[in-house]
């Protein structure tokens, strides 16, 4: 058996998200189907981040073990030959046995993209949220940085979330303005479901001047999801990269 | 009557191109339908470049005249409210009577995008040609610059083209490498049908080492379409901008 680490990019438009479900095209399901074909038996694939329906990835990481003797390069070619063009395997590496894409991940980086202009860019409509009208970008930027550190993010988890330990460490949370694009770049050791999208919704409330920095601090302290800004749509969210520290040292590639 | 100049961006995926035809969704046809609804009578729209099926635009320009009393800003909003999200009116200006998007254009700039890597970027699949394997980018770059100037481009026109005057002036023809993207940026006073795509196909032949600079010079001199490289697909092509010199001075906006 060889354990592989595959780095994936995908356009989440029209997909039901990472996780295999009873019906619909999931990234996990499509990859497992291709590997089952290669291996001649079912293969379980673990993903670093369980991206929701419509969320995109530039550097999702998946792990799985194969009995078949195959080089990482040929495996990458075989997977790309059978996967739809919206999902691409960018890189494959052979890892030490037991490498696990989710459990071994040290940090993950997400990006949320906002197209901030009167008229939507037609090439961004599936990859950015369209926001019209004045935004106080400096206030949003300061609020983003205030989220850095270890906090209880219960106020930012998906409604009905059942996770009990809602403390997470955000290593970096920065708003970057690039012409008409506003990008929230957030790196953390872990994320609650919908956490990035609820943070962006809250930052937009601040940008609109409806809320201020004190509200954000009170919101974190409240641990109350009903107090946060709306969860922004999935199509602006990208899983950018997963970092494994030393655990990412491949056996070879 | 007021003559308007509208600057348009569109994702050409799934559209039959600029020009109205008997069936299928054309950009011209969709815009004329929206303006007829506004004006209560048929309106003819002229485009600066008659982009082919699948070609995109960042700065296509259209002209038309309306009797209805409407400000450029309200007209832009009304058009965007009724056009599909793949076509956006970025700007509208009121012009001097008789302004014509095609006849008054001084130069047009096109960009052809190539994703040059073993694995296609899933976010580029509808916006760039995928090219694998070694390319001599320096040779392509030198060949591109050799096309600058006034030449007879008959060898680069669409097969079956019926234009008799095939001399055109290319003001600038540059290849730009940006990580895995190769961009051909070409500005000229006029273009033959498929000219940019035939130029790119010929530059790729040179990049692959199948042809050299002397071949390109002989190709231009031959005026023979059957000698040029293949016409590359439409989905990598963008109409970037149209320049009007002084004629672009709007009456107001």
mmCIF file of N, CA and C in Angstrom, chain A residues 158-253:
data_model
loop_
_atom_site.group_PDB
_atom_site.id
_atom_site.type_symbol
_atom_site.label_atom_id
_atom_site.label_comp_id
_atom_site.label_asym_id
_atom_site.label_seq_id
_atom_site.Cartn_x
_atom_site.Cartn_y
_atom_site.Cartn_z
ATOM 1 N N UNK A 158 -22.184 27.859 11.583
ATOM 2 C CA UNK A 158 -23.433 27.644 10.854
ATOM 3 C C UNK A 158 -24.577 27.501 11.846
ATOM 4 N N UNK A 159 -25.734 28.083 11.488
ATOM 5 C CA UNK A 159 -26.927 27.923 12.307
ATOM 6 C C UNK A 159 -27.197 26.425 12.463
ATOM 7 N N UNK A 160 -27.462 26.019 13.677
ATOM 8 C CA UNK A 160 -27.702 24.598 13.909
ATOM 9 C C UNK A 160 -26.429 23.777 14.014
ATOM 10 N N UNK A 161 -25.277 24.448 14.048
ATOM 11 C CA UNK A 161 -24.008 23.724 14.194
ATOM 12 C C UNK A 161 -23.979 22.971 15.521
ATOM 13 N N UNK A 162 -23.405 21.771 15.498
ATOM 14 C CA UNK A 162 -23.472 20.926 16.695
ATOM 15 C C UNK A 162 -22.109 20.750 17.344
ATOM 16 N N UNK A 163 -21.088 21.440 16.795
ATOM 17 C CA UNK A 163 -19.756 21.346 17.381
ATOM 18 C C UNK A 163 -19.791 22.004 18.757
ATOM 19 N N UNK A 164 -19.236 21.334 19.778
ATOM 20 C CA UNK A 164 -19.292 21.907 21.127
ATOM 21 C C UNK A 164 -18.051 22.733 21.440
ATOM 22 N N UNK A 165 -16.890 22.288 20.913
ATOM 23 C CA UNK A 165 -15.669 23.077 21.130
ATOM 24 C C UNK A 165 -15.527 24.071 19.989
ATOM 25 N N UNK A 166 -15.899 25.305 20.248
ATOM 26 C CA UNK A 166 -15.955 26.294 19.165
ATOM 27 C C UNK A 166 -14.798 27.303 19.248
ATOM 28 N N UNK A 167 -13.764 26.954 20.046
ATOM 29 C CA UNK A 167 -12.594 27.819 20.095
ATOM 30 C C UNK A 167 -11.703 27.481 18.899
ATOM 31 N N UNK A 168 -11.213 28.492 18.224
ATOM 32 C CA UNK A 168 -10.341 28.290 17.068
ATOM 33 C C UNK A 168 -9.258 29.361 17.078
ATOM 34 N N UNK A 169 -8.126 29.053 16.439
ATOM 35 C CA UNK A 169 -7.057 30.038 16.354
ATOM 36 C C UNK A 169 -6.948 30.577 14.931
ATOM 37 N N UNK A 170 -7.151 31.872 14.804
ATOM 38 C CA UNK A 170 -6.970 32.541 13.514
ATOM 39 C C UNK A 170 -5.587 33.177 13.529
ATOM 40 N N UNK A 171 -4.722 32.699 12.640
ATOM 41 C CA UNK A 171 -3.332 33.152 12.640
ATOM 42 C C UNK A 171 -3.204 34.481 11.911
ATOM 43 N N UNK A 172 -3.973 34.624 10.854
ATOM 44 C CA UNK A 172 -3.911 35.852 10.068
ATOM 45 C C UNK A 172 -5.276 36.094 9.444
ATOM 46 N N UNK A 173 -5.739 37.334 9.504
ATOM 47 C CA UNK A 173 -7.038 37.685 8.912
ATOM 48 C C UNK A 173 -6.903 39.087 8.343
ATOM 49 N N UNK A 174 -6.713 39.168 7.040
ATOM 50 C CA UNK A 174 -6.389 40.448 6.406
ATOM 51 C C UNK A 174 -7.305 40.723 5.231
ATOM 52 N N UNK A 175 -7.677 41.993 5.121
ATOM 53 C CA UNK A 175 -8.462 42.424 3.968
ATOM 54 C C UNK A 175 -7.510 43.104 2.983
ATOM 55 N N UNK A 176 -7.540 42.656 1.731
ATOM 56 C CA UNK A 176 -6.655 43.204 0.709
ATOM 57 C C UNK A 176 -7.529 43.836 -0.375
ATOM 58 N N UNK A 177 -7.264 45.092 -0.708
ATOM 59 C CA UNK A 177 -8.019 45.759 -1.777
ATOM 60 C C UNK A 177 -7.163 45.796 -3.027
ATOM 61 N N UNK A 178 -7.696 45.249 -4.126
ATOM 62 C CA UNK A 178 -6.954 45.221 -5.384
ATOM 63 C C UNK A 178 -7.885 45.733 -6.470
ATOM 64 N N UNK A 179 -7.774 47.020 -6.783
ATOM 65 C CA UNK A 179 -8.726 47.681 -7.673
ATOM 66 C C UNK A 179 -10.157 47.440 -7.184
ATOM 67 N N UNK A 180 -10.974 46.820 -7.989
ATOM 68 C CA UNK A 180 -12.372 46.620 -7.605
ATOM 69 C C UNK A 180 -12.603 45.319 -6.835
ATOM 70 N N UNK A 181 -11.540 44.586 -6.577
ATOM 71 C CA UNK A 181 -11.660 43.348 -5.798
ATOM 72 C C UNK A 181 -11.276 43.609 -4.350
ATOM 73 N N UNK A 182 -12.108 43.131 -3.434
ATOM 74 C CA UNK A 182 -11.731 43.085 -2.020
ATOM 75 C C UNK A 182 -11.562 41.616 -1.675
ATOM 76 N N UNK A 183 -10.402 41.276 -1.103
ATOM 77 C CA UNK A 183 -10.133 39.886 -0.764
ATOM 78 C C UNK A 183 -9.952 39.760 0.729
ATOM 79 N N UNK A 184 -10.697 38.856 1.366
ATOM 80 C CA UNK A 184 -10.395 38.519 2.755
ATOM 81 C C UNK A 184 -9.555 37.248 2.743
ATOM 82 N N UNK A 185 -8.344 37.360 3.260
ATOM 83 C CA UNK A 185 -7.426 36.224 3.321
ATOM 84 C C UNK A 185 -7.337 35.799 4.777
ATOM 85 N N UNK A 186 -7.715 34.573 5.069
ATOM 86 C CA UNK A 186 -7.756 34.148 6.468
ATOM 87 C C UNK A 186 -7.082 32.784 6.632
ATOM 88 N N UNK A 187 -6.111 32.735 7.530
ATOM 89 C CA UNK A 187 -5.379 31.497 7.817
ATOM 90 C C UNK A 187 -5.634 31.121 9.270
ATOM 91 N N UNK A 188 -5.962 29.847 9.493
ATOM 92 C CA UNK A 188 -6.223 29.408 10.853
ATOM 93 C C UNK A 188 -5.921 27.937 11.018
ATOM 94 N N UNK A 189 -5.871 27.494 12.278
ATOM 95 C CA UNK A 189 -5.613 26.078 12.543
ATOM 96 C C UNK A 189 -6.869 25.250 12.284
ATOM 97 N N UNK A 190 -8.022 25.893 12.318
ATOM 98 C CA UNK A 190 -9.257 25.173 12.048
ATOM 99 C C UNK A 190 -10.377 26.179 11.883
ATOM 100 N N UNK A 191 -11.437 25.749 11.242
ATOM 101 C CA UNK A 191 -12.556 26.645 10.965
ATOM 102 C C UNK A 191 -13.860 25.924 11.286
ATOM 103 N N UNK A 192 -14.802 26.651 11.868
ATOM 104 C CA UNK A 192 -16.140 26.103 12.043
ATOM 105 C C UNK A 192 -16.865 26.187 10.707
ATOM 106 N N UNK A 193 -17.914 25.389 10.569
ATOM 107 C CA UNK A 193 -18.697 25.430 9.332
ATOM 108 C C UNK A 193 -19.283 26.843 9.143
ATOM 109 N N UNK A 194 -19.141 27.391 7.940
ATOM 110 C CA UNK A 194 -19.660 28.723 7.558
ATOM 111 C C UNK A 194 -18.937 29.869 8.260
ATOM 112 N N UNK A 195 -17.857 29.563 8.993
ATOM 113 C CA UNK A 195 -17.195 30.605 9.787
ATOM 114 C C UNK A 195 -16.677 31.752 8.922
ATOM 115 N N UNK A 196 -16.000 31.420 7.816
ATOM 116 C CA UNK A 196 -15.437 32.487 6.973
ATOM 117 C C UNK A 196 -16.564 33.322 6.383
ATOM 118 N N UNK A 197 -17.620 32.652 5.941
ATOM 119 C CA UNK A 197 -18.719 33.379 5.301
ATOM 120 C C UNK A 197 -19.488 34.243 6.299
ATOM 121 N N UNK A 198 -19.572 33.818 7.553
ATOM 122 C CA UNK A 198 -20.239 34.641 8.577
ATOM 123 C C UNK A 198 -19.339 35.814 8.977
ATOM 124 N N UNK A 199 -18.022 35.599 8.976
ATOM 125 C CA UNK A 199 -17.091 36.697 9.248
ATOM 126 C C UNK A 199 -17.213 37.759 8.152
ATOM 127 N N UNK A 200 -17.230 37.320 6.889
ATOM 128 C CA UNK A 200 -17.336 38.281 5.779
ATOM 129 C C UNK A 200 -18.656 39.046 5.873
ATOM 130 N N UNK A 201 -19.748 38.357 6.165
ATOM 131 C CA UNK A 201 -21.048 39.031 6.313
ATOM 132 C C UNK A 201 -21.004 40.088 7.412
ATOM 133 N N UNK A 202 -20.282 39.787 8.495
ATOM 134 C CA UNK A 202 -20.176 40.741 9.599
ATOM 135 C C UNK A 202 -19.277 41.909 9.226
ATOM 136 N N UNK A 203 -18.201 41.628 8.493
ATOM 137 C CA UNK A 203 -17.306 42.711 8.053
ATOM 138 C C UNK A 203 -18.039 43.661 7.102
ATOM 139 N N UNK A 204 -18.921 43.122 6.268
ATOM 140 C CA UNK A 204 -19.683 43.987 5.356
ATOM 141 C C UNK A 204 -20.629 44.899 6.160
ATOM 142 N N UNK A 205 -21.227 44.368 7.229
ATOM 143 C CA UNK A 205 -22.064 45.215 8.100
ATOM 144 C C UNK A 205 -21.260 46.399 8.623
ATOM 145 N N UNK A 206 -20.002 46.125 8.989
ATOM 146 C CA UNK A 206 -19.113 47.179 9.484
ATOM 147 C C UNK A 206 -18.746 48.132 8.346
ATOM 148 N N UNK A 207 -18.461 47.577 7.179
ATOM 149 C CA UNK A 207 -18.115 48.399 6.018
ATOM 150 C C UNK A 207 -19.242 49.339 5.626
ATOM 151 N N UNK A 208 -20.476 48.888 5.822
ATOM 152 C CA UNK A 208 -21.641 49.706 5.488
ATOM 153 C C UNK A 208 -21.919 50.763 6.553
ATOM 154 N N UNK A 209 -21.195 50.671 7.671
ATOM 155 C CA UNK A 209 -21.415 51.639 8.747
ATOM 156 C C UNK A 209 -22.597 51.292 9.634
ATOM 157 N N UNK A 210 -23.164 50.097 9.454
ATOM 158 C CA UNK A 210 -24.311 49.693 10.287
ATOM 159 C C UNK A 210 -23.845 49.220 11.665
ATOM 160 N N UNK A 211 -22.575 48.788 11.729
ATOM 161 C CA UNK A 211 -22.013 48.259 12.976
ATOM 162 C C UNK A 211 -20.607 48.797 13.131
ATOM 163 N N UNK A 212 -20.040 48.683 14.324
ATOM 164 C CA UNK A 212 -18.679 49.186 14.533
ATOM 165 C C UNK A 212 -17.815 48.132 15.226
ATOM 166 N N UNK A 213 -16.576 48.518 15.535
ATOM 167 C CA UNK A 213 -15.615 47.574 16.104
ATOM 168 C C UNK A 213 -16.086 47.020 17.458
ATOM 169 N N UNK A 214 -16.734 47.873 18.236
ATOM 170 C CA UNK A 214 -17.218 47.438 19.555
ATOM 171 C C UNK A 214 -18.254 46.321 19.396
ATOM 172 N N UNK A 215 -19.072 46.447 18.367
ATOM 173 C CA UNK A 215 -20.075 45.411 18.092
ATOM 174 C C UNK A 215 -19.409 44.073 17.804
ATOM 175 N N UNK A 216 -18.305 44.110 17.043
ATOM 176 C CA UNK A 216 -17.620 42.867 16.698
ATOM 177 C C UNK A 216 -17.078 42.189 17.966
ATOM 178 N N UNK A 217 -16.493 42.983 18.846
ATOM 179 C CA UNK A 217 -15.963 42.432 20.102
ATOM 180 C C UNK A 217 -17.103 41.828 20.927
ATOM 181 N N UNK A 218 -18.215 42.543 20.992
ATOM 182 C CA UNK A 218 -19.375 42.057 21.753
ATOM 183 C C UNK A 218 -19.943 40.793 21.122
ATOM 184 N N UNK A 219 -19.885 40.755 19.786
ATOM 185 C CA UNK A 219 -20.397 39.600 19.047
ATOM 186 C C UNK A 219 -19.600 38.343 19.381
ATOM 187 N N UNK A 220 -18.279 38.454 19.359
ATOM 188 C CA UNK A 220 -17.414 37.330 19.724
ATOM 189 C C UNK A 220 -17.755 36.865 21.142
ATOM 190 N N UNK A 221 -17.872 37.810 22.031
ATOM 191 C CA UNK A 221 -18.146 37.487 23.444
ATOM 192 C C UNK A 221 -19.522 36.851 23.615
ATOM 193 N N UNK A 222 -20.468 37.258 22.768
ATOM 194 C CA UNK A 222 -21.855 36.771 22.914
ATOM 195 C C UNK A 222 -21.977 35.282 22.611
ATOM 196 N N UNK A 223 -21.114 34.755 21.759
ATOM 197 C CA UNK A 223 -21.190 33.378 21.280
ATOM 198 C C UNK A 223 -22.570 33.078 20.659
ATOM 199 N N UNK A 224 -23.241 34.110 20.151
ATOM 200 C CA UNK A 224 -24.618 33.962 19.692
ATOM 201 C C UNK A 224 -24.714 34.187 18.188
ATOM 202 N N UNK A 225 -24.953 33.122 17.435
ATOM 203 C CA UNK A 225 -24.982 33.187 15.983
ATOM 204 C C UNK A 225 -26.018 34.169 15.469
ATOM 205 N N UNK A 226 -27.102 34.353 16.198
ATOM 206 C CA UNK A 226 -28.173 35.214 15.686
ATOM 207 C C UNK A 226 -27.758 36.685 15.678
ATOM 208 N N UNK A 227 -26.625 37.006 16.338
ATOM 209 C CA UNK A 227 -26.187 38.399 16.400
ATOM 210 C C UNK A 227 -25.260 38.777 15.239
ATOM 211 N N UNK A 228 -24.650 37.800 14.590
ATOM 212 C CA UNK A 228 -23.655 38.088 13.549
ATOM 213 C C UNK A 228 -24.325 38.580 12.260
ATOM 214 N N UNK A 229 -23.518 39.062 11.334
ATOM 215 C CA UNK A 229 -24.020 39.463 10.023
ATOM 216 C C UNK A 229 -24.460 38.239 9.242
ATOM 217 N N UNK A 230 -25.161 38.453 8.110
ATOM 218 C CA UNK A 230 -25.617 37.309 7.318
ATOM 219 C C UNK A 230 -24.439 36.505 6.758
ATOM 220 N N UNK A 231 -24.656 35.218 6.548
ATOM 221 C CA UNK A 231 -23.657 34.355 5.913
ATOM 222 C C UNK A 231 -23.663 34.681 4.418
ATOM 223 N N UNK A 232 -22.532 35.128 3.884
ATOM 224 C CA UNK A 232 -22.480 35.492 2.459
ATOM 225 C C UNK A 232 -22.460 34.216 1.601
ATOM 226 N N UNK A 233 -22.810 34.336 0.310
ATOM 227 C CA UNK A 233 -22.921 33.143 -0.547
ATOM 228 C C UNK A 233 -21.601 32.384 -0.724
ATOM 229 N N UNK A 234 -21.734 31.095 -1.035
ATOM 230 C CA UNK A 234 -20.578 30.194 -1.156
ATOM 231 C C UNK A 234 -19.689 30.529 -2.345
ATOM 232 N N UNK A 235 -20.236 31.104 -3.411
ATOM 233 C CA UNK A 235 -19.474 31.187 -4.666
ATOM 234 C C UNK A 235 -18.288 32.156 -4.613
ATOM 235 N N UNK A 236 -18.188 32.973 -3.562
ATOM 236 C CA UNK A 236 -17.018 33.859 -3.437
ATOM 237 C C UNK A 236 -15.874 33.232 -2.659
ATOM 238 N N UNK A 237 -16.094 32.015 -2.125
ATOM 239 C CA UNK A 237 -15.118 31.402 -1.206
ATOM 240 C C UNK A 237 -14.188 30.401 -1.910
ATOM 241 N N UNK A 238 -12.904 30.515 -1.606
ATOM 242 C CA UNK A 238 -11.878 29.614 -2.143
ATOM 243 C C UNK A 238 -11.063 29.030 -1.003
ATOM 244 N N UNK A 239 -10.861 27.706 -1.008
ATOM 245 C CA UNK A 239 -9.860 27.083 -0.140
ATOM 246 C C UNK A 239 -8.534 27.230 -0.895
ATOM 247 N N UNK A 240 -7.646 28.067 -0.368
ATOM 248 C CA UNK A 240 -6.447 28.452 -1.119
ATOM 249 C C UNK A 240 -5.306 27.453 -0.918
ATOM 250 N N UNK A 241 -5.055 27.083 0.336
ATOM 251 C CA UNK A 241 -3.903 26.226 0.608
ATOM 252 C C UNK A 241 -4.066 25.533 1.954
ATOM 253 N N UNK A 242 -3.406 24.394 2.087
ATOM 254 C CA UNK A 242 -3.360 23.653 3.350
ATOM 255 C C UNK A 242 -1.887 23.438 3.665
ATOM 256 N N UNK A 243 -1.512 23.767 4.879
ATOM 257 C CA UNK A 243 -0.105 23.619 5.251
ATOM 258 C C UNK A 243 0.048 22.462 6.239
ATOM 259 N N UNK A 244 1.106 21.646 6.026
ATOM 260 C CA UNK A 244 1.327 20.463 6.857
ATOM 261 C C UNK A 244 2.609 20.539 7.664
ATOM 262 N N UNK A 245 3.317 21.666 7.610
ATOM 263 C CA UNK A 245 4.591 21.745 8.327
ATOM 264 C C UNK A 245 5.480 20.595 7.890
ATOM 265 N N UNK A 246 6.144 19.944 8.833
ATOM 266 C CA UNK A 246 7.055 18.842 8.500
ATOM 267 C C UNK A 246 6.319 17.642 7.922
ATOM 268 N N UNK A 247 5.043 17.489 8.327
ATOM 269 C CA UNK A 247 4.281 16.317 7.888
ATOM 270 C C UNK A 247 4.087 16.310 6.374
ATOM 271 N N UNK A 248 4.359 17.452 5.728
ATOM 272 C CA UNK A 248 4.154 17.505 4.277
ATOM 273 C C UNK A 248 5.352 16.944 3.515
ATOM 274 N N UNK A 249 6.405 16.553 4.231
ATOM 275 C CA UNK A 249 7.576 16.013 3.542
ATOM 276 C C UNK A 249 7.189 14.709 2.860
ATOM 277 N N UNK A 250 7.242 14.732 1.560
ATOM 278 C CA UNK A 250 6.839 13.553 0.799
ATOM 279 C C UNK A 250 7.968 12.533 0.789
ATOM 280 N N UNK A 251 7.599 11.274 0.590
ATOM 281 C CA UNK A 251 8.601 10.213 0.409
ATOM 282 C C UNK A 251 9.335 10.417 -0.916
ATOM 283 N N UNK A 252 8.656 11.023 -1.827
ATOM 284 C CA UNK A 252 9.213 11.215 -3.179
ATOM 285 C C UNK A 252 8.079 11.694 -4.047
ATOM 286 N N UNK A 253 8.365 12.195 -5.211
ATOM 287 C CA UNK A 253 7.273 12.641 -6.064
ATOM 288 C C UNK A 253 7.676 12.466 -7.527
#
